[in-house]
Coordinates of C-alpha atoms and ligand atoms in Angstrom, one line a residue:
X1 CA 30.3 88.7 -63.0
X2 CA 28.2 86.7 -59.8
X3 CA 24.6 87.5 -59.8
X4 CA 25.6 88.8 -56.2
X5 CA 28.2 91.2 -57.7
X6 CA 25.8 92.1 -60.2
X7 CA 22.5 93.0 -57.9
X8 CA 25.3 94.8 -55.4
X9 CA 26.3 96.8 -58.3
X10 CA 22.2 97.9 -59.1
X11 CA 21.6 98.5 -55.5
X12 CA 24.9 100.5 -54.9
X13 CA 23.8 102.8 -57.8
X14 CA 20.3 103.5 -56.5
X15 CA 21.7 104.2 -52.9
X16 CA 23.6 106.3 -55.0
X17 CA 21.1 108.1 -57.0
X18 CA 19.5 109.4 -53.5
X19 CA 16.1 108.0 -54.1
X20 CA 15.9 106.5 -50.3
X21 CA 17.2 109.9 -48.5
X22 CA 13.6 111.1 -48.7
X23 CA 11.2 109.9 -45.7
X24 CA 8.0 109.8 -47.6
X25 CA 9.9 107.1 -50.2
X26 CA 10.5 105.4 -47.0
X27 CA 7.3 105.7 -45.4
X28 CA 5.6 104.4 -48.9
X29 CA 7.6 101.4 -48.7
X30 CA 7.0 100.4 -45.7
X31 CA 3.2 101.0 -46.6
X32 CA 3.8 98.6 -49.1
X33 CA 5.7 95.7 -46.9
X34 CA 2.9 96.0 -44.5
X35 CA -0.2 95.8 -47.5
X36 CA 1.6 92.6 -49.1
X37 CA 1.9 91.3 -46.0
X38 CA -1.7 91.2 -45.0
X39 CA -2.6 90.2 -48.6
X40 CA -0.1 87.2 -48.0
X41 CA -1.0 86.5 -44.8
X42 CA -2.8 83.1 -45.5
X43 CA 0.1 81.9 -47.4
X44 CA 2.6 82.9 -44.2
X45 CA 0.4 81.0 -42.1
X46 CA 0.3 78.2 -44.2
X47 CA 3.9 77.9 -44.9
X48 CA 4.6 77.9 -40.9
X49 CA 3.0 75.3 -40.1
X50 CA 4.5 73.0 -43.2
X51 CA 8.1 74.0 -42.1
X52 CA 7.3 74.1 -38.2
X53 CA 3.5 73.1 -37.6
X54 CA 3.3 76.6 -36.1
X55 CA -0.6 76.9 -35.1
X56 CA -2.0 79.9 -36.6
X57 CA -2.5 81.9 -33.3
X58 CA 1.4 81.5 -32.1
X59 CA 2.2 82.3 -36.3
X60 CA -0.1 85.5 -36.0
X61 CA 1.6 86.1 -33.0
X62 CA 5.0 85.9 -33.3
X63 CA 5.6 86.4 -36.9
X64 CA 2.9 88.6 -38.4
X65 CA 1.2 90.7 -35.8
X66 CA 4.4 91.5 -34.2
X67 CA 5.6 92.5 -37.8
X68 CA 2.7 94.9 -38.3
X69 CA 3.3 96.2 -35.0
X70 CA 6.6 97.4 -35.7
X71 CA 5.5 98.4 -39.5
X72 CA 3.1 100.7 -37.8
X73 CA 5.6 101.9 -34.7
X74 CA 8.3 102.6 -37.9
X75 CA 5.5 105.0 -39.6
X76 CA 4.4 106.4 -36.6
X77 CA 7.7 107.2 -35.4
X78 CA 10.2 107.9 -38.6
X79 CA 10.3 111.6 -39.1
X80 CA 10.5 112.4 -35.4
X81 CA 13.5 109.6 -35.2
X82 CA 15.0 111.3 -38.6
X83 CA 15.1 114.8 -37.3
X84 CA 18.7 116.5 -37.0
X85 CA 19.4 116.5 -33.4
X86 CA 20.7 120.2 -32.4
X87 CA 22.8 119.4 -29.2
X88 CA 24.8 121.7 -27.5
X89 CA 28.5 123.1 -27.8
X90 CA 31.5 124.0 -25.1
X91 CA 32.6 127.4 -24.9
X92 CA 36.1 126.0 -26.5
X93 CA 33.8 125.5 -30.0
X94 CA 32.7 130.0 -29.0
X95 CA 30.5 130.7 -32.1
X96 CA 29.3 126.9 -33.6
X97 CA 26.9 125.3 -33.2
X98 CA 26.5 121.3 -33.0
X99 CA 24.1 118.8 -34.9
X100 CA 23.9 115.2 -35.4
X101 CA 22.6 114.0 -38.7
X102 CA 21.6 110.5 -39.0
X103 CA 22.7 108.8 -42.4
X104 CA 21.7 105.3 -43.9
X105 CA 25.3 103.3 -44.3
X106 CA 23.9 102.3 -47.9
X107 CA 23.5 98.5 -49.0
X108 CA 22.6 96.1 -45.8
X109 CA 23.2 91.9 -45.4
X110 CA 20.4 91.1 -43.4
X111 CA 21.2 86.8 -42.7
X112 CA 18.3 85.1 -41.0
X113 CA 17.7 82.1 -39.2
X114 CA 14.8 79.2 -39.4
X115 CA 13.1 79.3 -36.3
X116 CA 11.1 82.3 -36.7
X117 CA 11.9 82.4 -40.6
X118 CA 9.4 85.1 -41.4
X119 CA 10.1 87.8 -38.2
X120 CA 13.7 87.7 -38.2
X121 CA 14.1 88.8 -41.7
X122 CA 11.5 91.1 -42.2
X123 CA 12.1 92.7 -38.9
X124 CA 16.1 94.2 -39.0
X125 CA 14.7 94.6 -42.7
X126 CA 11.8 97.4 -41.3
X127 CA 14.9 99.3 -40.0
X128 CA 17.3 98.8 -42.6
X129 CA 14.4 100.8 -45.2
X130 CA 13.0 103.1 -42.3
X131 CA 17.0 104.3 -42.4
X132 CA 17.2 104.9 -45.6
X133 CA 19.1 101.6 -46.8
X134 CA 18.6 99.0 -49.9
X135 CA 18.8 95.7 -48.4
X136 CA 20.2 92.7 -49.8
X137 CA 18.2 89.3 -47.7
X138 CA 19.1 85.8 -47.1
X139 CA 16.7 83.4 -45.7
X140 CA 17.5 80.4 -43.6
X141 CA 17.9 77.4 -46.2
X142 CA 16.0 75.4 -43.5
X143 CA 12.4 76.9 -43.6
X144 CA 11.8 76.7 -47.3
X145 CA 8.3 77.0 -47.5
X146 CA 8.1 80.5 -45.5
X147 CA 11.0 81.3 -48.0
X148 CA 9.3 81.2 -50.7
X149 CA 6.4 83.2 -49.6
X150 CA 9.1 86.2 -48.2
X151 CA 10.6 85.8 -52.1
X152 CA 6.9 86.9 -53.6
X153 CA 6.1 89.9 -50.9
X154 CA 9.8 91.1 -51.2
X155 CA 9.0 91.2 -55.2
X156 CA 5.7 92.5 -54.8
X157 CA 6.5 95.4 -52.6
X158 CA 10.1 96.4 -54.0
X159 CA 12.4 97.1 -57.1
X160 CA 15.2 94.5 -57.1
X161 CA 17.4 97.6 -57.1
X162 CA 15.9 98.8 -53.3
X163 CA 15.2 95.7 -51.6
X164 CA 15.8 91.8 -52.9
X165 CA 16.1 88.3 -51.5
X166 CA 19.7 86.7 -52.6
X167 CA 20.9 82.8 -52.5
X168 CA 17.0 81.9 -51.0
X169 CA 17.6 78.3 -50.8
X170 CA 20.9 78.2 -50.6
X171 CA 23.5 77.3 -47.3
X172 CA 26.3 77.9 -45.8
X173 CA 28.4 78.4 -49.2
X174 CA 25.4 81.1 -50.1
X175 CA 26.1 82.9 -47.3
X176 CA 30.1 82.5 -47.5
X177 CA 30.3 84.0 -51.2
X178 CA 27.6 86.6 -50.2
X179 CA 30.2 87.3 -47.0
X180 CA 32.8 88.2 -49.5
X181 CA 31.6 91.4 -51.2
X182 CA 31.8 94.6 -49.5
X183 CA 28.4 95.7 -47.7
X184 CA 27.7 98.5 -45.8
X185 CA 26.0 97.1 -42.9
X186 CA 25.7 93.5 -41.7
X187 CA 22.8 92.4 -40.0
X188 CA 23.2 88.7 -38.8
X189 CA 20.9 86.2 -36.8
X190 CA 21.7 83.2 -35.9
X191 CA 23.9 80.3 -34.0
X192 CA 27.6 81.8 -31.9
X193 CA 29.6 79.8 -34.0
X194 CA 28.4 81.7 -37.4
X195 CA 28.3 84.9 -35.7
X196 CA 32.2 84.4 -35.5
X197 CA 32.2 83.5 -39.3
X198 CA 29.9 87.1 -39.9
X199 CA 32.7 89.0 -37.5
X200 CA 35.6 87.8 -39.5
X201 CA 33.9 88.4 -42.7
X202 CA 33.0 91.5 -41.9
X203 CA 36.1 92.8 -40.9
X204 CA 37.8 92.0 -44.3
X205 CA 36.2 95.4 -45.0
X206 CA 35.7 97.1 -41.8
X207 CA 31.7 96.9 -42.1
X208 CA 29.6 97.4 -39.3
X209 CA 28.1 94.4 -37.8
X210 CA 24.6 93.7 -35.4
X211 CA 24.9 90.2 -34.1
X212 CA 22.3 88.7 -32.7
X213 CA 22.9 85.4 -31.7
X214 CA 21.8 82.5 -29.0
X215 CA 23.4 81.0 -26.0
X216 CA 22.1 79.4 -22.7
X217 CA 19.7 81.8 -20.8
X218 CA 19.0 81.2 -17.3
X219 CA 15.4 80.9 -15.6
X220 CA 16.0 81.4 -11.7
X221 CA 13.2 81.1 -9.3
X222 CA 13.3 82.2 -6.1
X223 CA 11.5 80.0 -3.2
X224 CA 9.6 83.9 -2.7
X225 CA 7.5 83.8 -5.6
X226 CA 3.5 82.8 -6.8
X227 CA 5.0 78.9 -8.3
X228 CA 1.8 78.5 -9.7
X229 CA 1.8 81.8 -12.0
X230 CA 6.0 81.0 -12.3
X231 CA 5.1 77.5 -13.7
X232 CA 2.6 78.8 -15.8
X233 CA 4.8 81.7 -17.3
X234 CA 7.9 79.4 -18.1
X235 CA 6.2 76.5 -19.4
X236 CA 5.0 78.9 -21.8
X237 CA 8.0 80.8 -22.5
X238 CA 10.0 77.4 -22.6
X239 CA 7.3 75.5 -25.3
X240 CA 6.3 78.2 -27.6
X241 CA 8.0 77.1 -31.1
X242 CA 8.7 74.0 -29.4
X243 CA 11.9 75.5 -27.6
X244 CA 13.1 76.5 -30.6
X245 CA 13.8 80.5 -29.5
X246 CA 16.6 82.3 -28.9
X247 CA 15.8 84.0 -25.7
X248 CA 13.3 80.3 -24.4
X249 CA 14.3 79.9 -20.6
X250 CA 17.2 77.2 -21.6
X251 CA 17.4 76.2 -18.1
X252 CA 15.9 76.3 -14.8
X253 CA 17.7 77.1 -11.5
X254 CA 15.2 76.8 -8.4
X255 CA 15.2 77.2 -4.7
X256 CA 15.3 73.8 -3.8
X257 CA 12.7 74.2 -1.5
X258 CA 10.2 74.8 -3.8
X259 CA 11.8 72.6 -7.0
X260 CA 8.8 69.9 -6.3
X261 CA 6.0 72.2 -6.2
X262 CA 7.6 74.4 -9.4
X263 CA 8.0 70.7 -11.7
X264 CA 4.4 69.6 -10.9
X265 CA 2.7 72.9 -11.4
X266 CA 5.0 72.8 -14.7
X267 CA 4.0 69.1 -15.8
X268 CA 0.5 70.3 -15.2
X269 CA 0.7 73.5 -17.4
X270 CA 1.8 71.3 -19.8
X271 CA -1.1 69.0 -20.0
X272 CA -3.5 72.0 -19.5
X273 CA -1.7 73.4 -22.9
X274 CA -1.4 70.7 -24.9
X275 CA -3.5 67.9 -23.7
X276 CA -2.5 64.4 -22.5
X277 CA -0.6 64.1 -26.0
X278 CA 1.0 66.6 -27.1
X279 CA 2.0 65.1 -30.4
X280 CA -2.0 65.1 -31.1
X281 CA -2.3 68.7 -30.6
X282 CA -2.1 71.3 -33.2
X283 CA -0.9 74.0 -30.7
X284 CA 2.5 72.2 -30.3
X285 CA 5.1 73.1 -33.3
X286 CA 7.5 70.0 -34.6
X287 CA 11.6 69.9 -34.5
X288 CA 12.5 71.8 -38.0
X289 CA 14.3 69.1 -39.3
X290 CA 16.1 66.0 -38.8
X291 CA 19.5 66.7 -37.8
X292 CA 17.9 69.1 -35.3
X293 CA 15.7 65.9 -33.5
X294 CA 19.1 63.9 -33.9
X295 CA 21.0 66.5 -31.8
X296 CA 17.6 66.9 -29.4
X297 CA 17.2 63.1 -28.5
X298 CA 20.9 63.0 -27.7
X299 CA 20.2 65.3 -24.8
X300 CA 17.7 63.3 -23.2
X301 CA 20.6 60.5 -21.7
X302 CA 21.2 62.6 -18.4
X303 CA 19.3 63.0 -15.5
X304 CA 15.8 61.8 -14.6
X305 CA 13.1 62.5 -16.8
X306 CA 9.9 63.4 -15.2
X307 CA 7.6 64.5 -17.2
X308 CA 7.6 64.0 -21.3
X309 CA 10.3 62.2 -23.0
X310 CA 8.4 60.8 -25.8
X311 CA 9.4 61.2 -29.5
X312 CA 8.8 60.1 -32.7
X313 CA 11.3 60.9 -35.9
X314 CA 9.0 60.5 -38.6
X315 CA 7.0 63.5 -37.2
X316 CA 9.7 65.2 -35.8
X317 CA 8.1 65.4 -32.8
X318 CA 9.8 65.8 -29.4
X319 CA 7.1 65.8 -26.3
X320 CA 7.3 68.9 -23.5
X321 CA 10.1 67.7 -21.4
X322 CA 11.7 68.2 -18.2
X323 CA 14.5 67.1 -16.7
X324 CA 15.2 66.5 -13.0
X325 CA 18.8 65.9 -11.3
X326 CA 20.8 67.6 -13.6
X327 CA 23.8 69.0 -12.8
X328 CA 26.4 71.3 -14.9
X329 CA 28.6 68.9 -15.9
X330 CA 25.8 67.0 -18.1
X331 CA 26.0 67.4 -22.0
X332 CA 22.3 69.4 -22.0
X333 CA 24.7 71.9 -19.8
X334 CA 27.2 72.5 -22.5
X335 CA 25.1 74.3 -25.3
X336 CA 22.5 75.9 -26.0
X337 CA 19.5 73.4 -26.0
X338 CA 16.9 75.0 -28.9
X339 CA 14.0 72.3 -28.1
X340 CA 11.6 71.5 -25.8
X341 CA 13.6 70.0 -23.1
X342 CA 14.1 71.7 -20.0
X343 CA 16.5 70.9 -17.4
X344 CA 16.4 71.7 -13.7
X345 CA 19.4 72.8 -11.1
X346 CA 18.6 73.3 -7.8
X347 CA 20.5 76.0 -5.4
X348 CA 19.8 77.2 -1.4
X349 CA 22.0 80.4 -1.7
X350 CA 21.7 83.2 -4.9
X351 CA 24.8 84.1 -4.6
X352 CA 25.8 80.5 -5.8
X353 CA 23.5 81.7 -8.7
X354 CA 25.2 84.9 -9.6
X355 CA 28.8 83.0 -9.7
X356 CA 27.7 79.9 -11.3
X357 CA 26.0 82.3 -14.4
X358 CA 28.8 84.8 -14.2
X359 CA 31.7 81.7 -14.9
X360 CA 29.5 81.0 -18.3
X361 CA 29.1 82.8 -21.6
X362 CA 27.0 86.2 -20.9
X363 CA 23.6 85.1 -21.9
X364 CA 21.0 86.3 -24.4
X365 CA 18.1 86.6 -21.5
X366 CA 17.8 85.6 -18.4
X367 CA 14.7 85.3 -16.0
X368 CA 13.7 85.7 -12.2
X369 CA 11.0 84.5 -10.7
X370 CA 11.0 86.7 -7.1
X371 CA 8.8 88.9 -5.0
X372 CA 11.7 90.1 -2.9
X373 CA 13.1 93.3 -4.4
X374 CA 16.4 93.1 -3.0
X375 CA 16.9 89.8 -5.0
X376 CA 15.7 91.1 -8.1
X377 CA 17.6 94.2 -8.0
X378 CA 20.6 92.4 -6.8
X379 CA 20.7 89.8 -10.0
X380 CA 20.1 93.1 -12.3
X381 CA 23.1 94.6 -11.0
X382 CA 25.4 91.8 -10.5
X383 CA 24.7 89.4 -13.9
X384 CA 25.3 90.6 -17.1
X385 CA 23.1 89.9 -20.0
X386 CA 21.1 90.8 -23.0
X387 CA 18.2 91.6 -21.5
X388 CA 15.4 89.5 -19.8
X389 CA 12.3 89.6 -17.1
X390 CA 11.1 89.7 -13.6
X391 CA 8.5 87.4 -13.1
X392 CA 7.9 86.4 -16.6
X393 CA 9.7 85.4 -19.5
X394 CA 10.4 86.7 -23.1
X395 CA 8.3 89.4 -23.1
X396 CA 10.8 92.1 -23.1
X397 CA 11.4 91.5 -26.7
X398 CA 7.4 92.1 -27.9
X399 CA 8.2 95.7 -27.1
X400 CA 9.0 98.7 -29.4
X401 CA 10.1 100.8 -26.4
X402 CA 12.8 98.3 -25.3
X403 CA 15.7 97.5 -27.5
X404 CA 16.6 94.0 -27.9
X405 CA 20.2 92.6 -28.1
X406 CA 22.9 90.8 -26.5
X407 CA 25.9 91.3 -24.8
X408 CA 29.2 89.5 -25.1
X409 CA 28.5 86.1 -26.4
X410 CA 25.0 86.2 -26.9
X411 CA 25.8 89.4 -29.7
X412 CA 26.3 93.2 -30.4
X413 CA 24.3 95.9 -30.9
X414 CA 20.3 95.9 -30.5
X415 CA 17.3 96.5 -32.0
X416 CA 13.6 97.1 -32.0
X417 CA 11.4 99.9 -32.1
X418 CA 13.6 103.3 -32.5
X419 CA 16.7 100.9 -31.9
X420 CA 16.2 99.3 -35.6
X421 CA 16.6 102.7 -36.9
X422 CA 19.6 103.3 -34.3
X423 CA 21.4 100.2 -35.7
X424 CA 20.8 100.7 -39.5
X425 CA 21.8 104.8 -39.3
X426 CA 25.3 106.4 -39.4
X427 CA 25.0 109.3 -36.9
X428 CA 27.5 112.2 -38.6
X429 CA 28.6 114.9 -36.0
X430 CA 28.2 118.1 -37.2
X431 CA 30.2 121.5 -36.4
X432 CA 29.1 124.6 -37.6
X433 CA 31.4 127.4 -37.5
X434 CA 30.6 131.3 -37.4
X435 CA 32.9 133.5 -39.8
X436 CA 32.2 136.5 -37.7
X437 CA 34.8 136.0 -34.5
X438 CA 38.3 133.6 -35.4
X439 CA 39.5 132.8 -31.6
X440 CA 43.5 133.1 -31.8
X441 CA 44.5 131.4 -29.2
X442 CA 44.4 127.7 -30.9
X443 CA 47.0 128.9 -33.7
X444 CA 50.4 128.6 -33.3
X445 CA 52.7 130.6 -32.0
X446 CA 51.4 128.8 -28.7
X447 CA 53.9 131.0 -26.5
X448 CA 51.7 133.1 -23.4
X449 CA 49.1 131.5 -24.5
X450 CA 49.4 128.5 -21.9
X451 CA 47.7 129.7 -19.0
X452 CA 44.3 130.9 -20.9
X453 CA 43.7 127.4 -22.4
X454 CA 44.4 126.0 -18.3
X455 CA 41.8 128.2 -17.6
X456 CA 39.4 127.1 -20.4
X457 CA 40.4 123.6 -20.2
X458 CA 40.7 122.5 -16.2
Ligands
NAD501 P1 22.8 79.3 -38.0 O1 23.9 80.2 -37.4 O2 23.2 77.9 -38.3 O3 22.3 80.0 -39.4 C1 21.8 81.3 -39.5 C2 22.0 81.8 -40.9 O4 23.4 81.8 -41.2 C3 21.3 81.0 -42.0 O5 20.7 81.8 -42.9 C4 22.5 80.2 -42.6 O6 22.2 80.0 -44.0 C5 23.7 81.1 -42.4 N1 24.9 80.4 -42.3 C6 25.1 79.1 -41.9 N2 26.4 78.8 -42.0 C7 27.1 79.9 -42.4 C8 28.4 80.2 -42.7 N3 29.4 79.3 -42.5 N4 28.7 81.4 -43.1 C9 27.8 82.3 -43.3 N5 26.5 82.1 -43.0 C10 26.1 80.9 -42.6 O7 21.6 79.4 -37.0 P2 20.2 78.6 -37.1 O8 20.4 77.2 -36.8 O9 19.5 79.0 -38.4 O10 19.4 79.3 -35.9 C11 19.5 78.9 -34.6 C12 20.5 79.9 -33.8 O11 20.1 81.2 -34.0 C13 20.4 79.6 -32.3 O12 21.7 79.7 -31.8 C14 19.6 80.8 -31.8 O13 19.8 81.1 -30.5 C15 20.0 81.9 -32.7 N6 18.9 82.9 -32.8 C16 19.2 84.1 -32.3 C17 18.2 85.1 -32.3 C18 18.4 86.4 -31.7 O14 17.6 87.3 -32.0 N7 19.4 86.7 -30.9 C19 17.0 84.8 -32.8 C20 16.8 83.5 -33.3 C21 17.8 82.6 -33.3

């Protein structure tokens, strides 16, 4: 028997014996997660910035304060989020009465990617154990230093049989033989292309799937808007991790009649982030890996360059770039981008806008940059996407209260705060039925009975 088989096998017999259906067990573990954590945190800091060059405030940040937050939102939060829910019942159900009791599903997948190696594992992991669930991990094979730190604070907080890390190093045949067995719940992050690999996979056995994957997210800006605080908000949004987010501004779509003022304010933000060299500073992450620069530099053939533009393989290093004249039919058009290059479209009409993003793949996120109401309301009601911001960029996902998610393309199902619990639970309808009154009317013989069910039933 696989070593997968075999660790299914243990975890499917402790789901089995019960021990997670009690909330304290749950609460305790996630005590646990968050006390390794913090007694790891060096070594997570350390290992960021060997696979990315992550300084440690956009680490803390991104990967371990936000972790801690959601730890502490989960414990806060579980028994209220547990609680039966009594709802109410039609007068057709006369004498029940109606619950819905949330279940875990049993033994979770949880796939990760590399560009935030350490969040997207452990986060759909806080839900998977605030639910009730053993979890079953695999790490991205392309952050192996970050891997090896999640391997000791899994061990050290967890039985093998409640929560483990499976195939750490390995790649895409890891995850294909792990894709075989028969979970309960698949949790998936990652590229479009694999999320179609997960689906399949997952439908084999009919188990339940949250995909969050990536895709081209728009970053409009109105010629209403403060440039200087727009610049200043998407330069960030667009150069944290180097580009490399799911939900980074992937492009730029601009009034035209402000597009010169938004690219220097932009080029400026850049230099007032990182300095005249960017390469020199320790605030600006690297590409993750080789292939990924490869694929990078052959996007920068289009258009005009106007600010950045400078690389060097060795480091892995691609500068803050922008890209002027670009137009949809360019290759950085096609897919999604994942690096620090940012291309600009120009338009004089948003409803141009709304068709040119509704003939595409609905995205992860998408931005506006506008003052005027009417405009923002009218791109919340006619695009549809994941989620996203007005007037700043990918802060809608730092928030427990607002689940996170994509639609179509960009993924299924969402998590987050109470949504992480949402996603990992079963929720089991209940019926409870009085002995003291049996209505007749639903029994056969149906005949007279007709006109009283019109009556009941209209
Ligand atoms: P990826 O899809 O290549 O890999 C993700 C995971 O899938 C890895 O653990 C990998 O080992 C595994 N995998 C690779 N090939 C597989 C296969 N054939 N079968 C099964 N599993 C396989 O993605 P990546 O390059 O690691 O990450 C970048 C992508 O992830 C981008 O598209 C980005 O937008 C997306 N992403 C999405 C989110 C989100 O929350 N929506 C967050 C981060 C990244």
């Amino acid at each position: 028997m696989s070593k997968i088989k075999r660790t299914l096998e243990k975890q499917r017999k402790y789901f089995d014996s019960g021990a997670t259906r009690n909330l304290d067990f749950r609460i305790e573990k996630l005590c646990a997660l968050k006390k390794s954590i913090k007694n790891n945190e060096k070594q997570i800091l350390e290992a960021l910035w060997v696979d990315l060059h992550k300084s440690e405030f956009e680490a803390y940040a991104t990967e371990i304060g936000i972790i801690l937050e959601e730890i502490n939102f989960a414990i806060k939060h579980l028994k209220s989020w547990a609680k039966t829910k009594k709802v109410r019942t039609p007068l057709t159900h006369f004498l029940s009465s109606s619950y819905i009791y949330s279940e875990p599903y049993g033994v979770s997948l949880i796939i990760s990617p590399w560009n935030y190696p350490f969040q997207l594992l452990i986060s759909p992991l806080i839900g998977s154990i605030a639910a009730g669930n053993c979890a079953m991990l695999k790490p991205s094979e392309n952050a192996p230093k970050t891997t090896e730190v999640i391997i000791k604070i899994i061990e050290e907080s967890f039985s093998e049989e409640f929560v483990c890390v499976v195939e750490a190093y390995g790649g895409k045949e890891s995850s294909e033989a792990l894709l075989k067995e028969a979970f309960n719940y698949i949790f998936f992050t990652g590229s479009v292309p694999v999320g179609k690999i997960v689906m399949e996979a997952a439908s084999k056995h009919l188990t339940p799937v949250t995909l969050e994957l990536g895709g081209k997210s728009p970053c409009i800006v109105d010629k209403d808007t403060d440039i200087k605080l727009a610049a200043k908000r998407i330069a960030w949004g667009k150069f944290i991790n180097a580009g490399q987010t799911c939900v980074a501004p992937d492009y730029i779509l601009v009034h035209k009649s402000v597009k010169e003022k938004l690219i220097t304010e932009m080029a400026e933000c850049i230099v007032e982030f990182f300095g005249e060299n960017p390469e020199k500073s320790n605030d600006f992450p690297r590409i993750i890996n080789k292939r990924q620069f490869d694929r990078l530099i052959g996007l920068l053939g289009g258009g005009k360059i106007v600010t950045g533009g400078e690389y060097n393989r060795a480091e892995k290093y691609i500068a803050p770039t922008i890209i002027d004249n670009i137009t949809w039919n360019d290759p950085i058009m096609l897919d999604e981008i994942f690096g620090p290059i940012l291309p600009i479209l120009e338009f004089d009409d948003l409803g141009q806008v709304i068709e040119m993003v509704n003939s595409r793949p609905k995205p992860l996120a998408l931005y506006l940059f506008s003052n005027n109401k009417k405009h923002q309301e009218r791109i919340i009601d006619r695009i549809s996407y994941g989620g996203g911001c007005i007037n700043d960029t990918i802060m809608h996902v730092a928030s427990p209260y607002l689940p996170f998610g994509g639609v179509g393309a960009s993924g299924m199902n969402a998590y987050h705060g109470k949504g992480s619990y949402d996603v990992f639970s079963h929720k089991k309808s209940v019926t409870k039925k009085s002995n003291l009154l049996d209505v007749k009317i639903r029994y056969a013989p149906y005949s007279g009975k007709i006109k009283l069910l019109k009556k009941l039933m209209k």
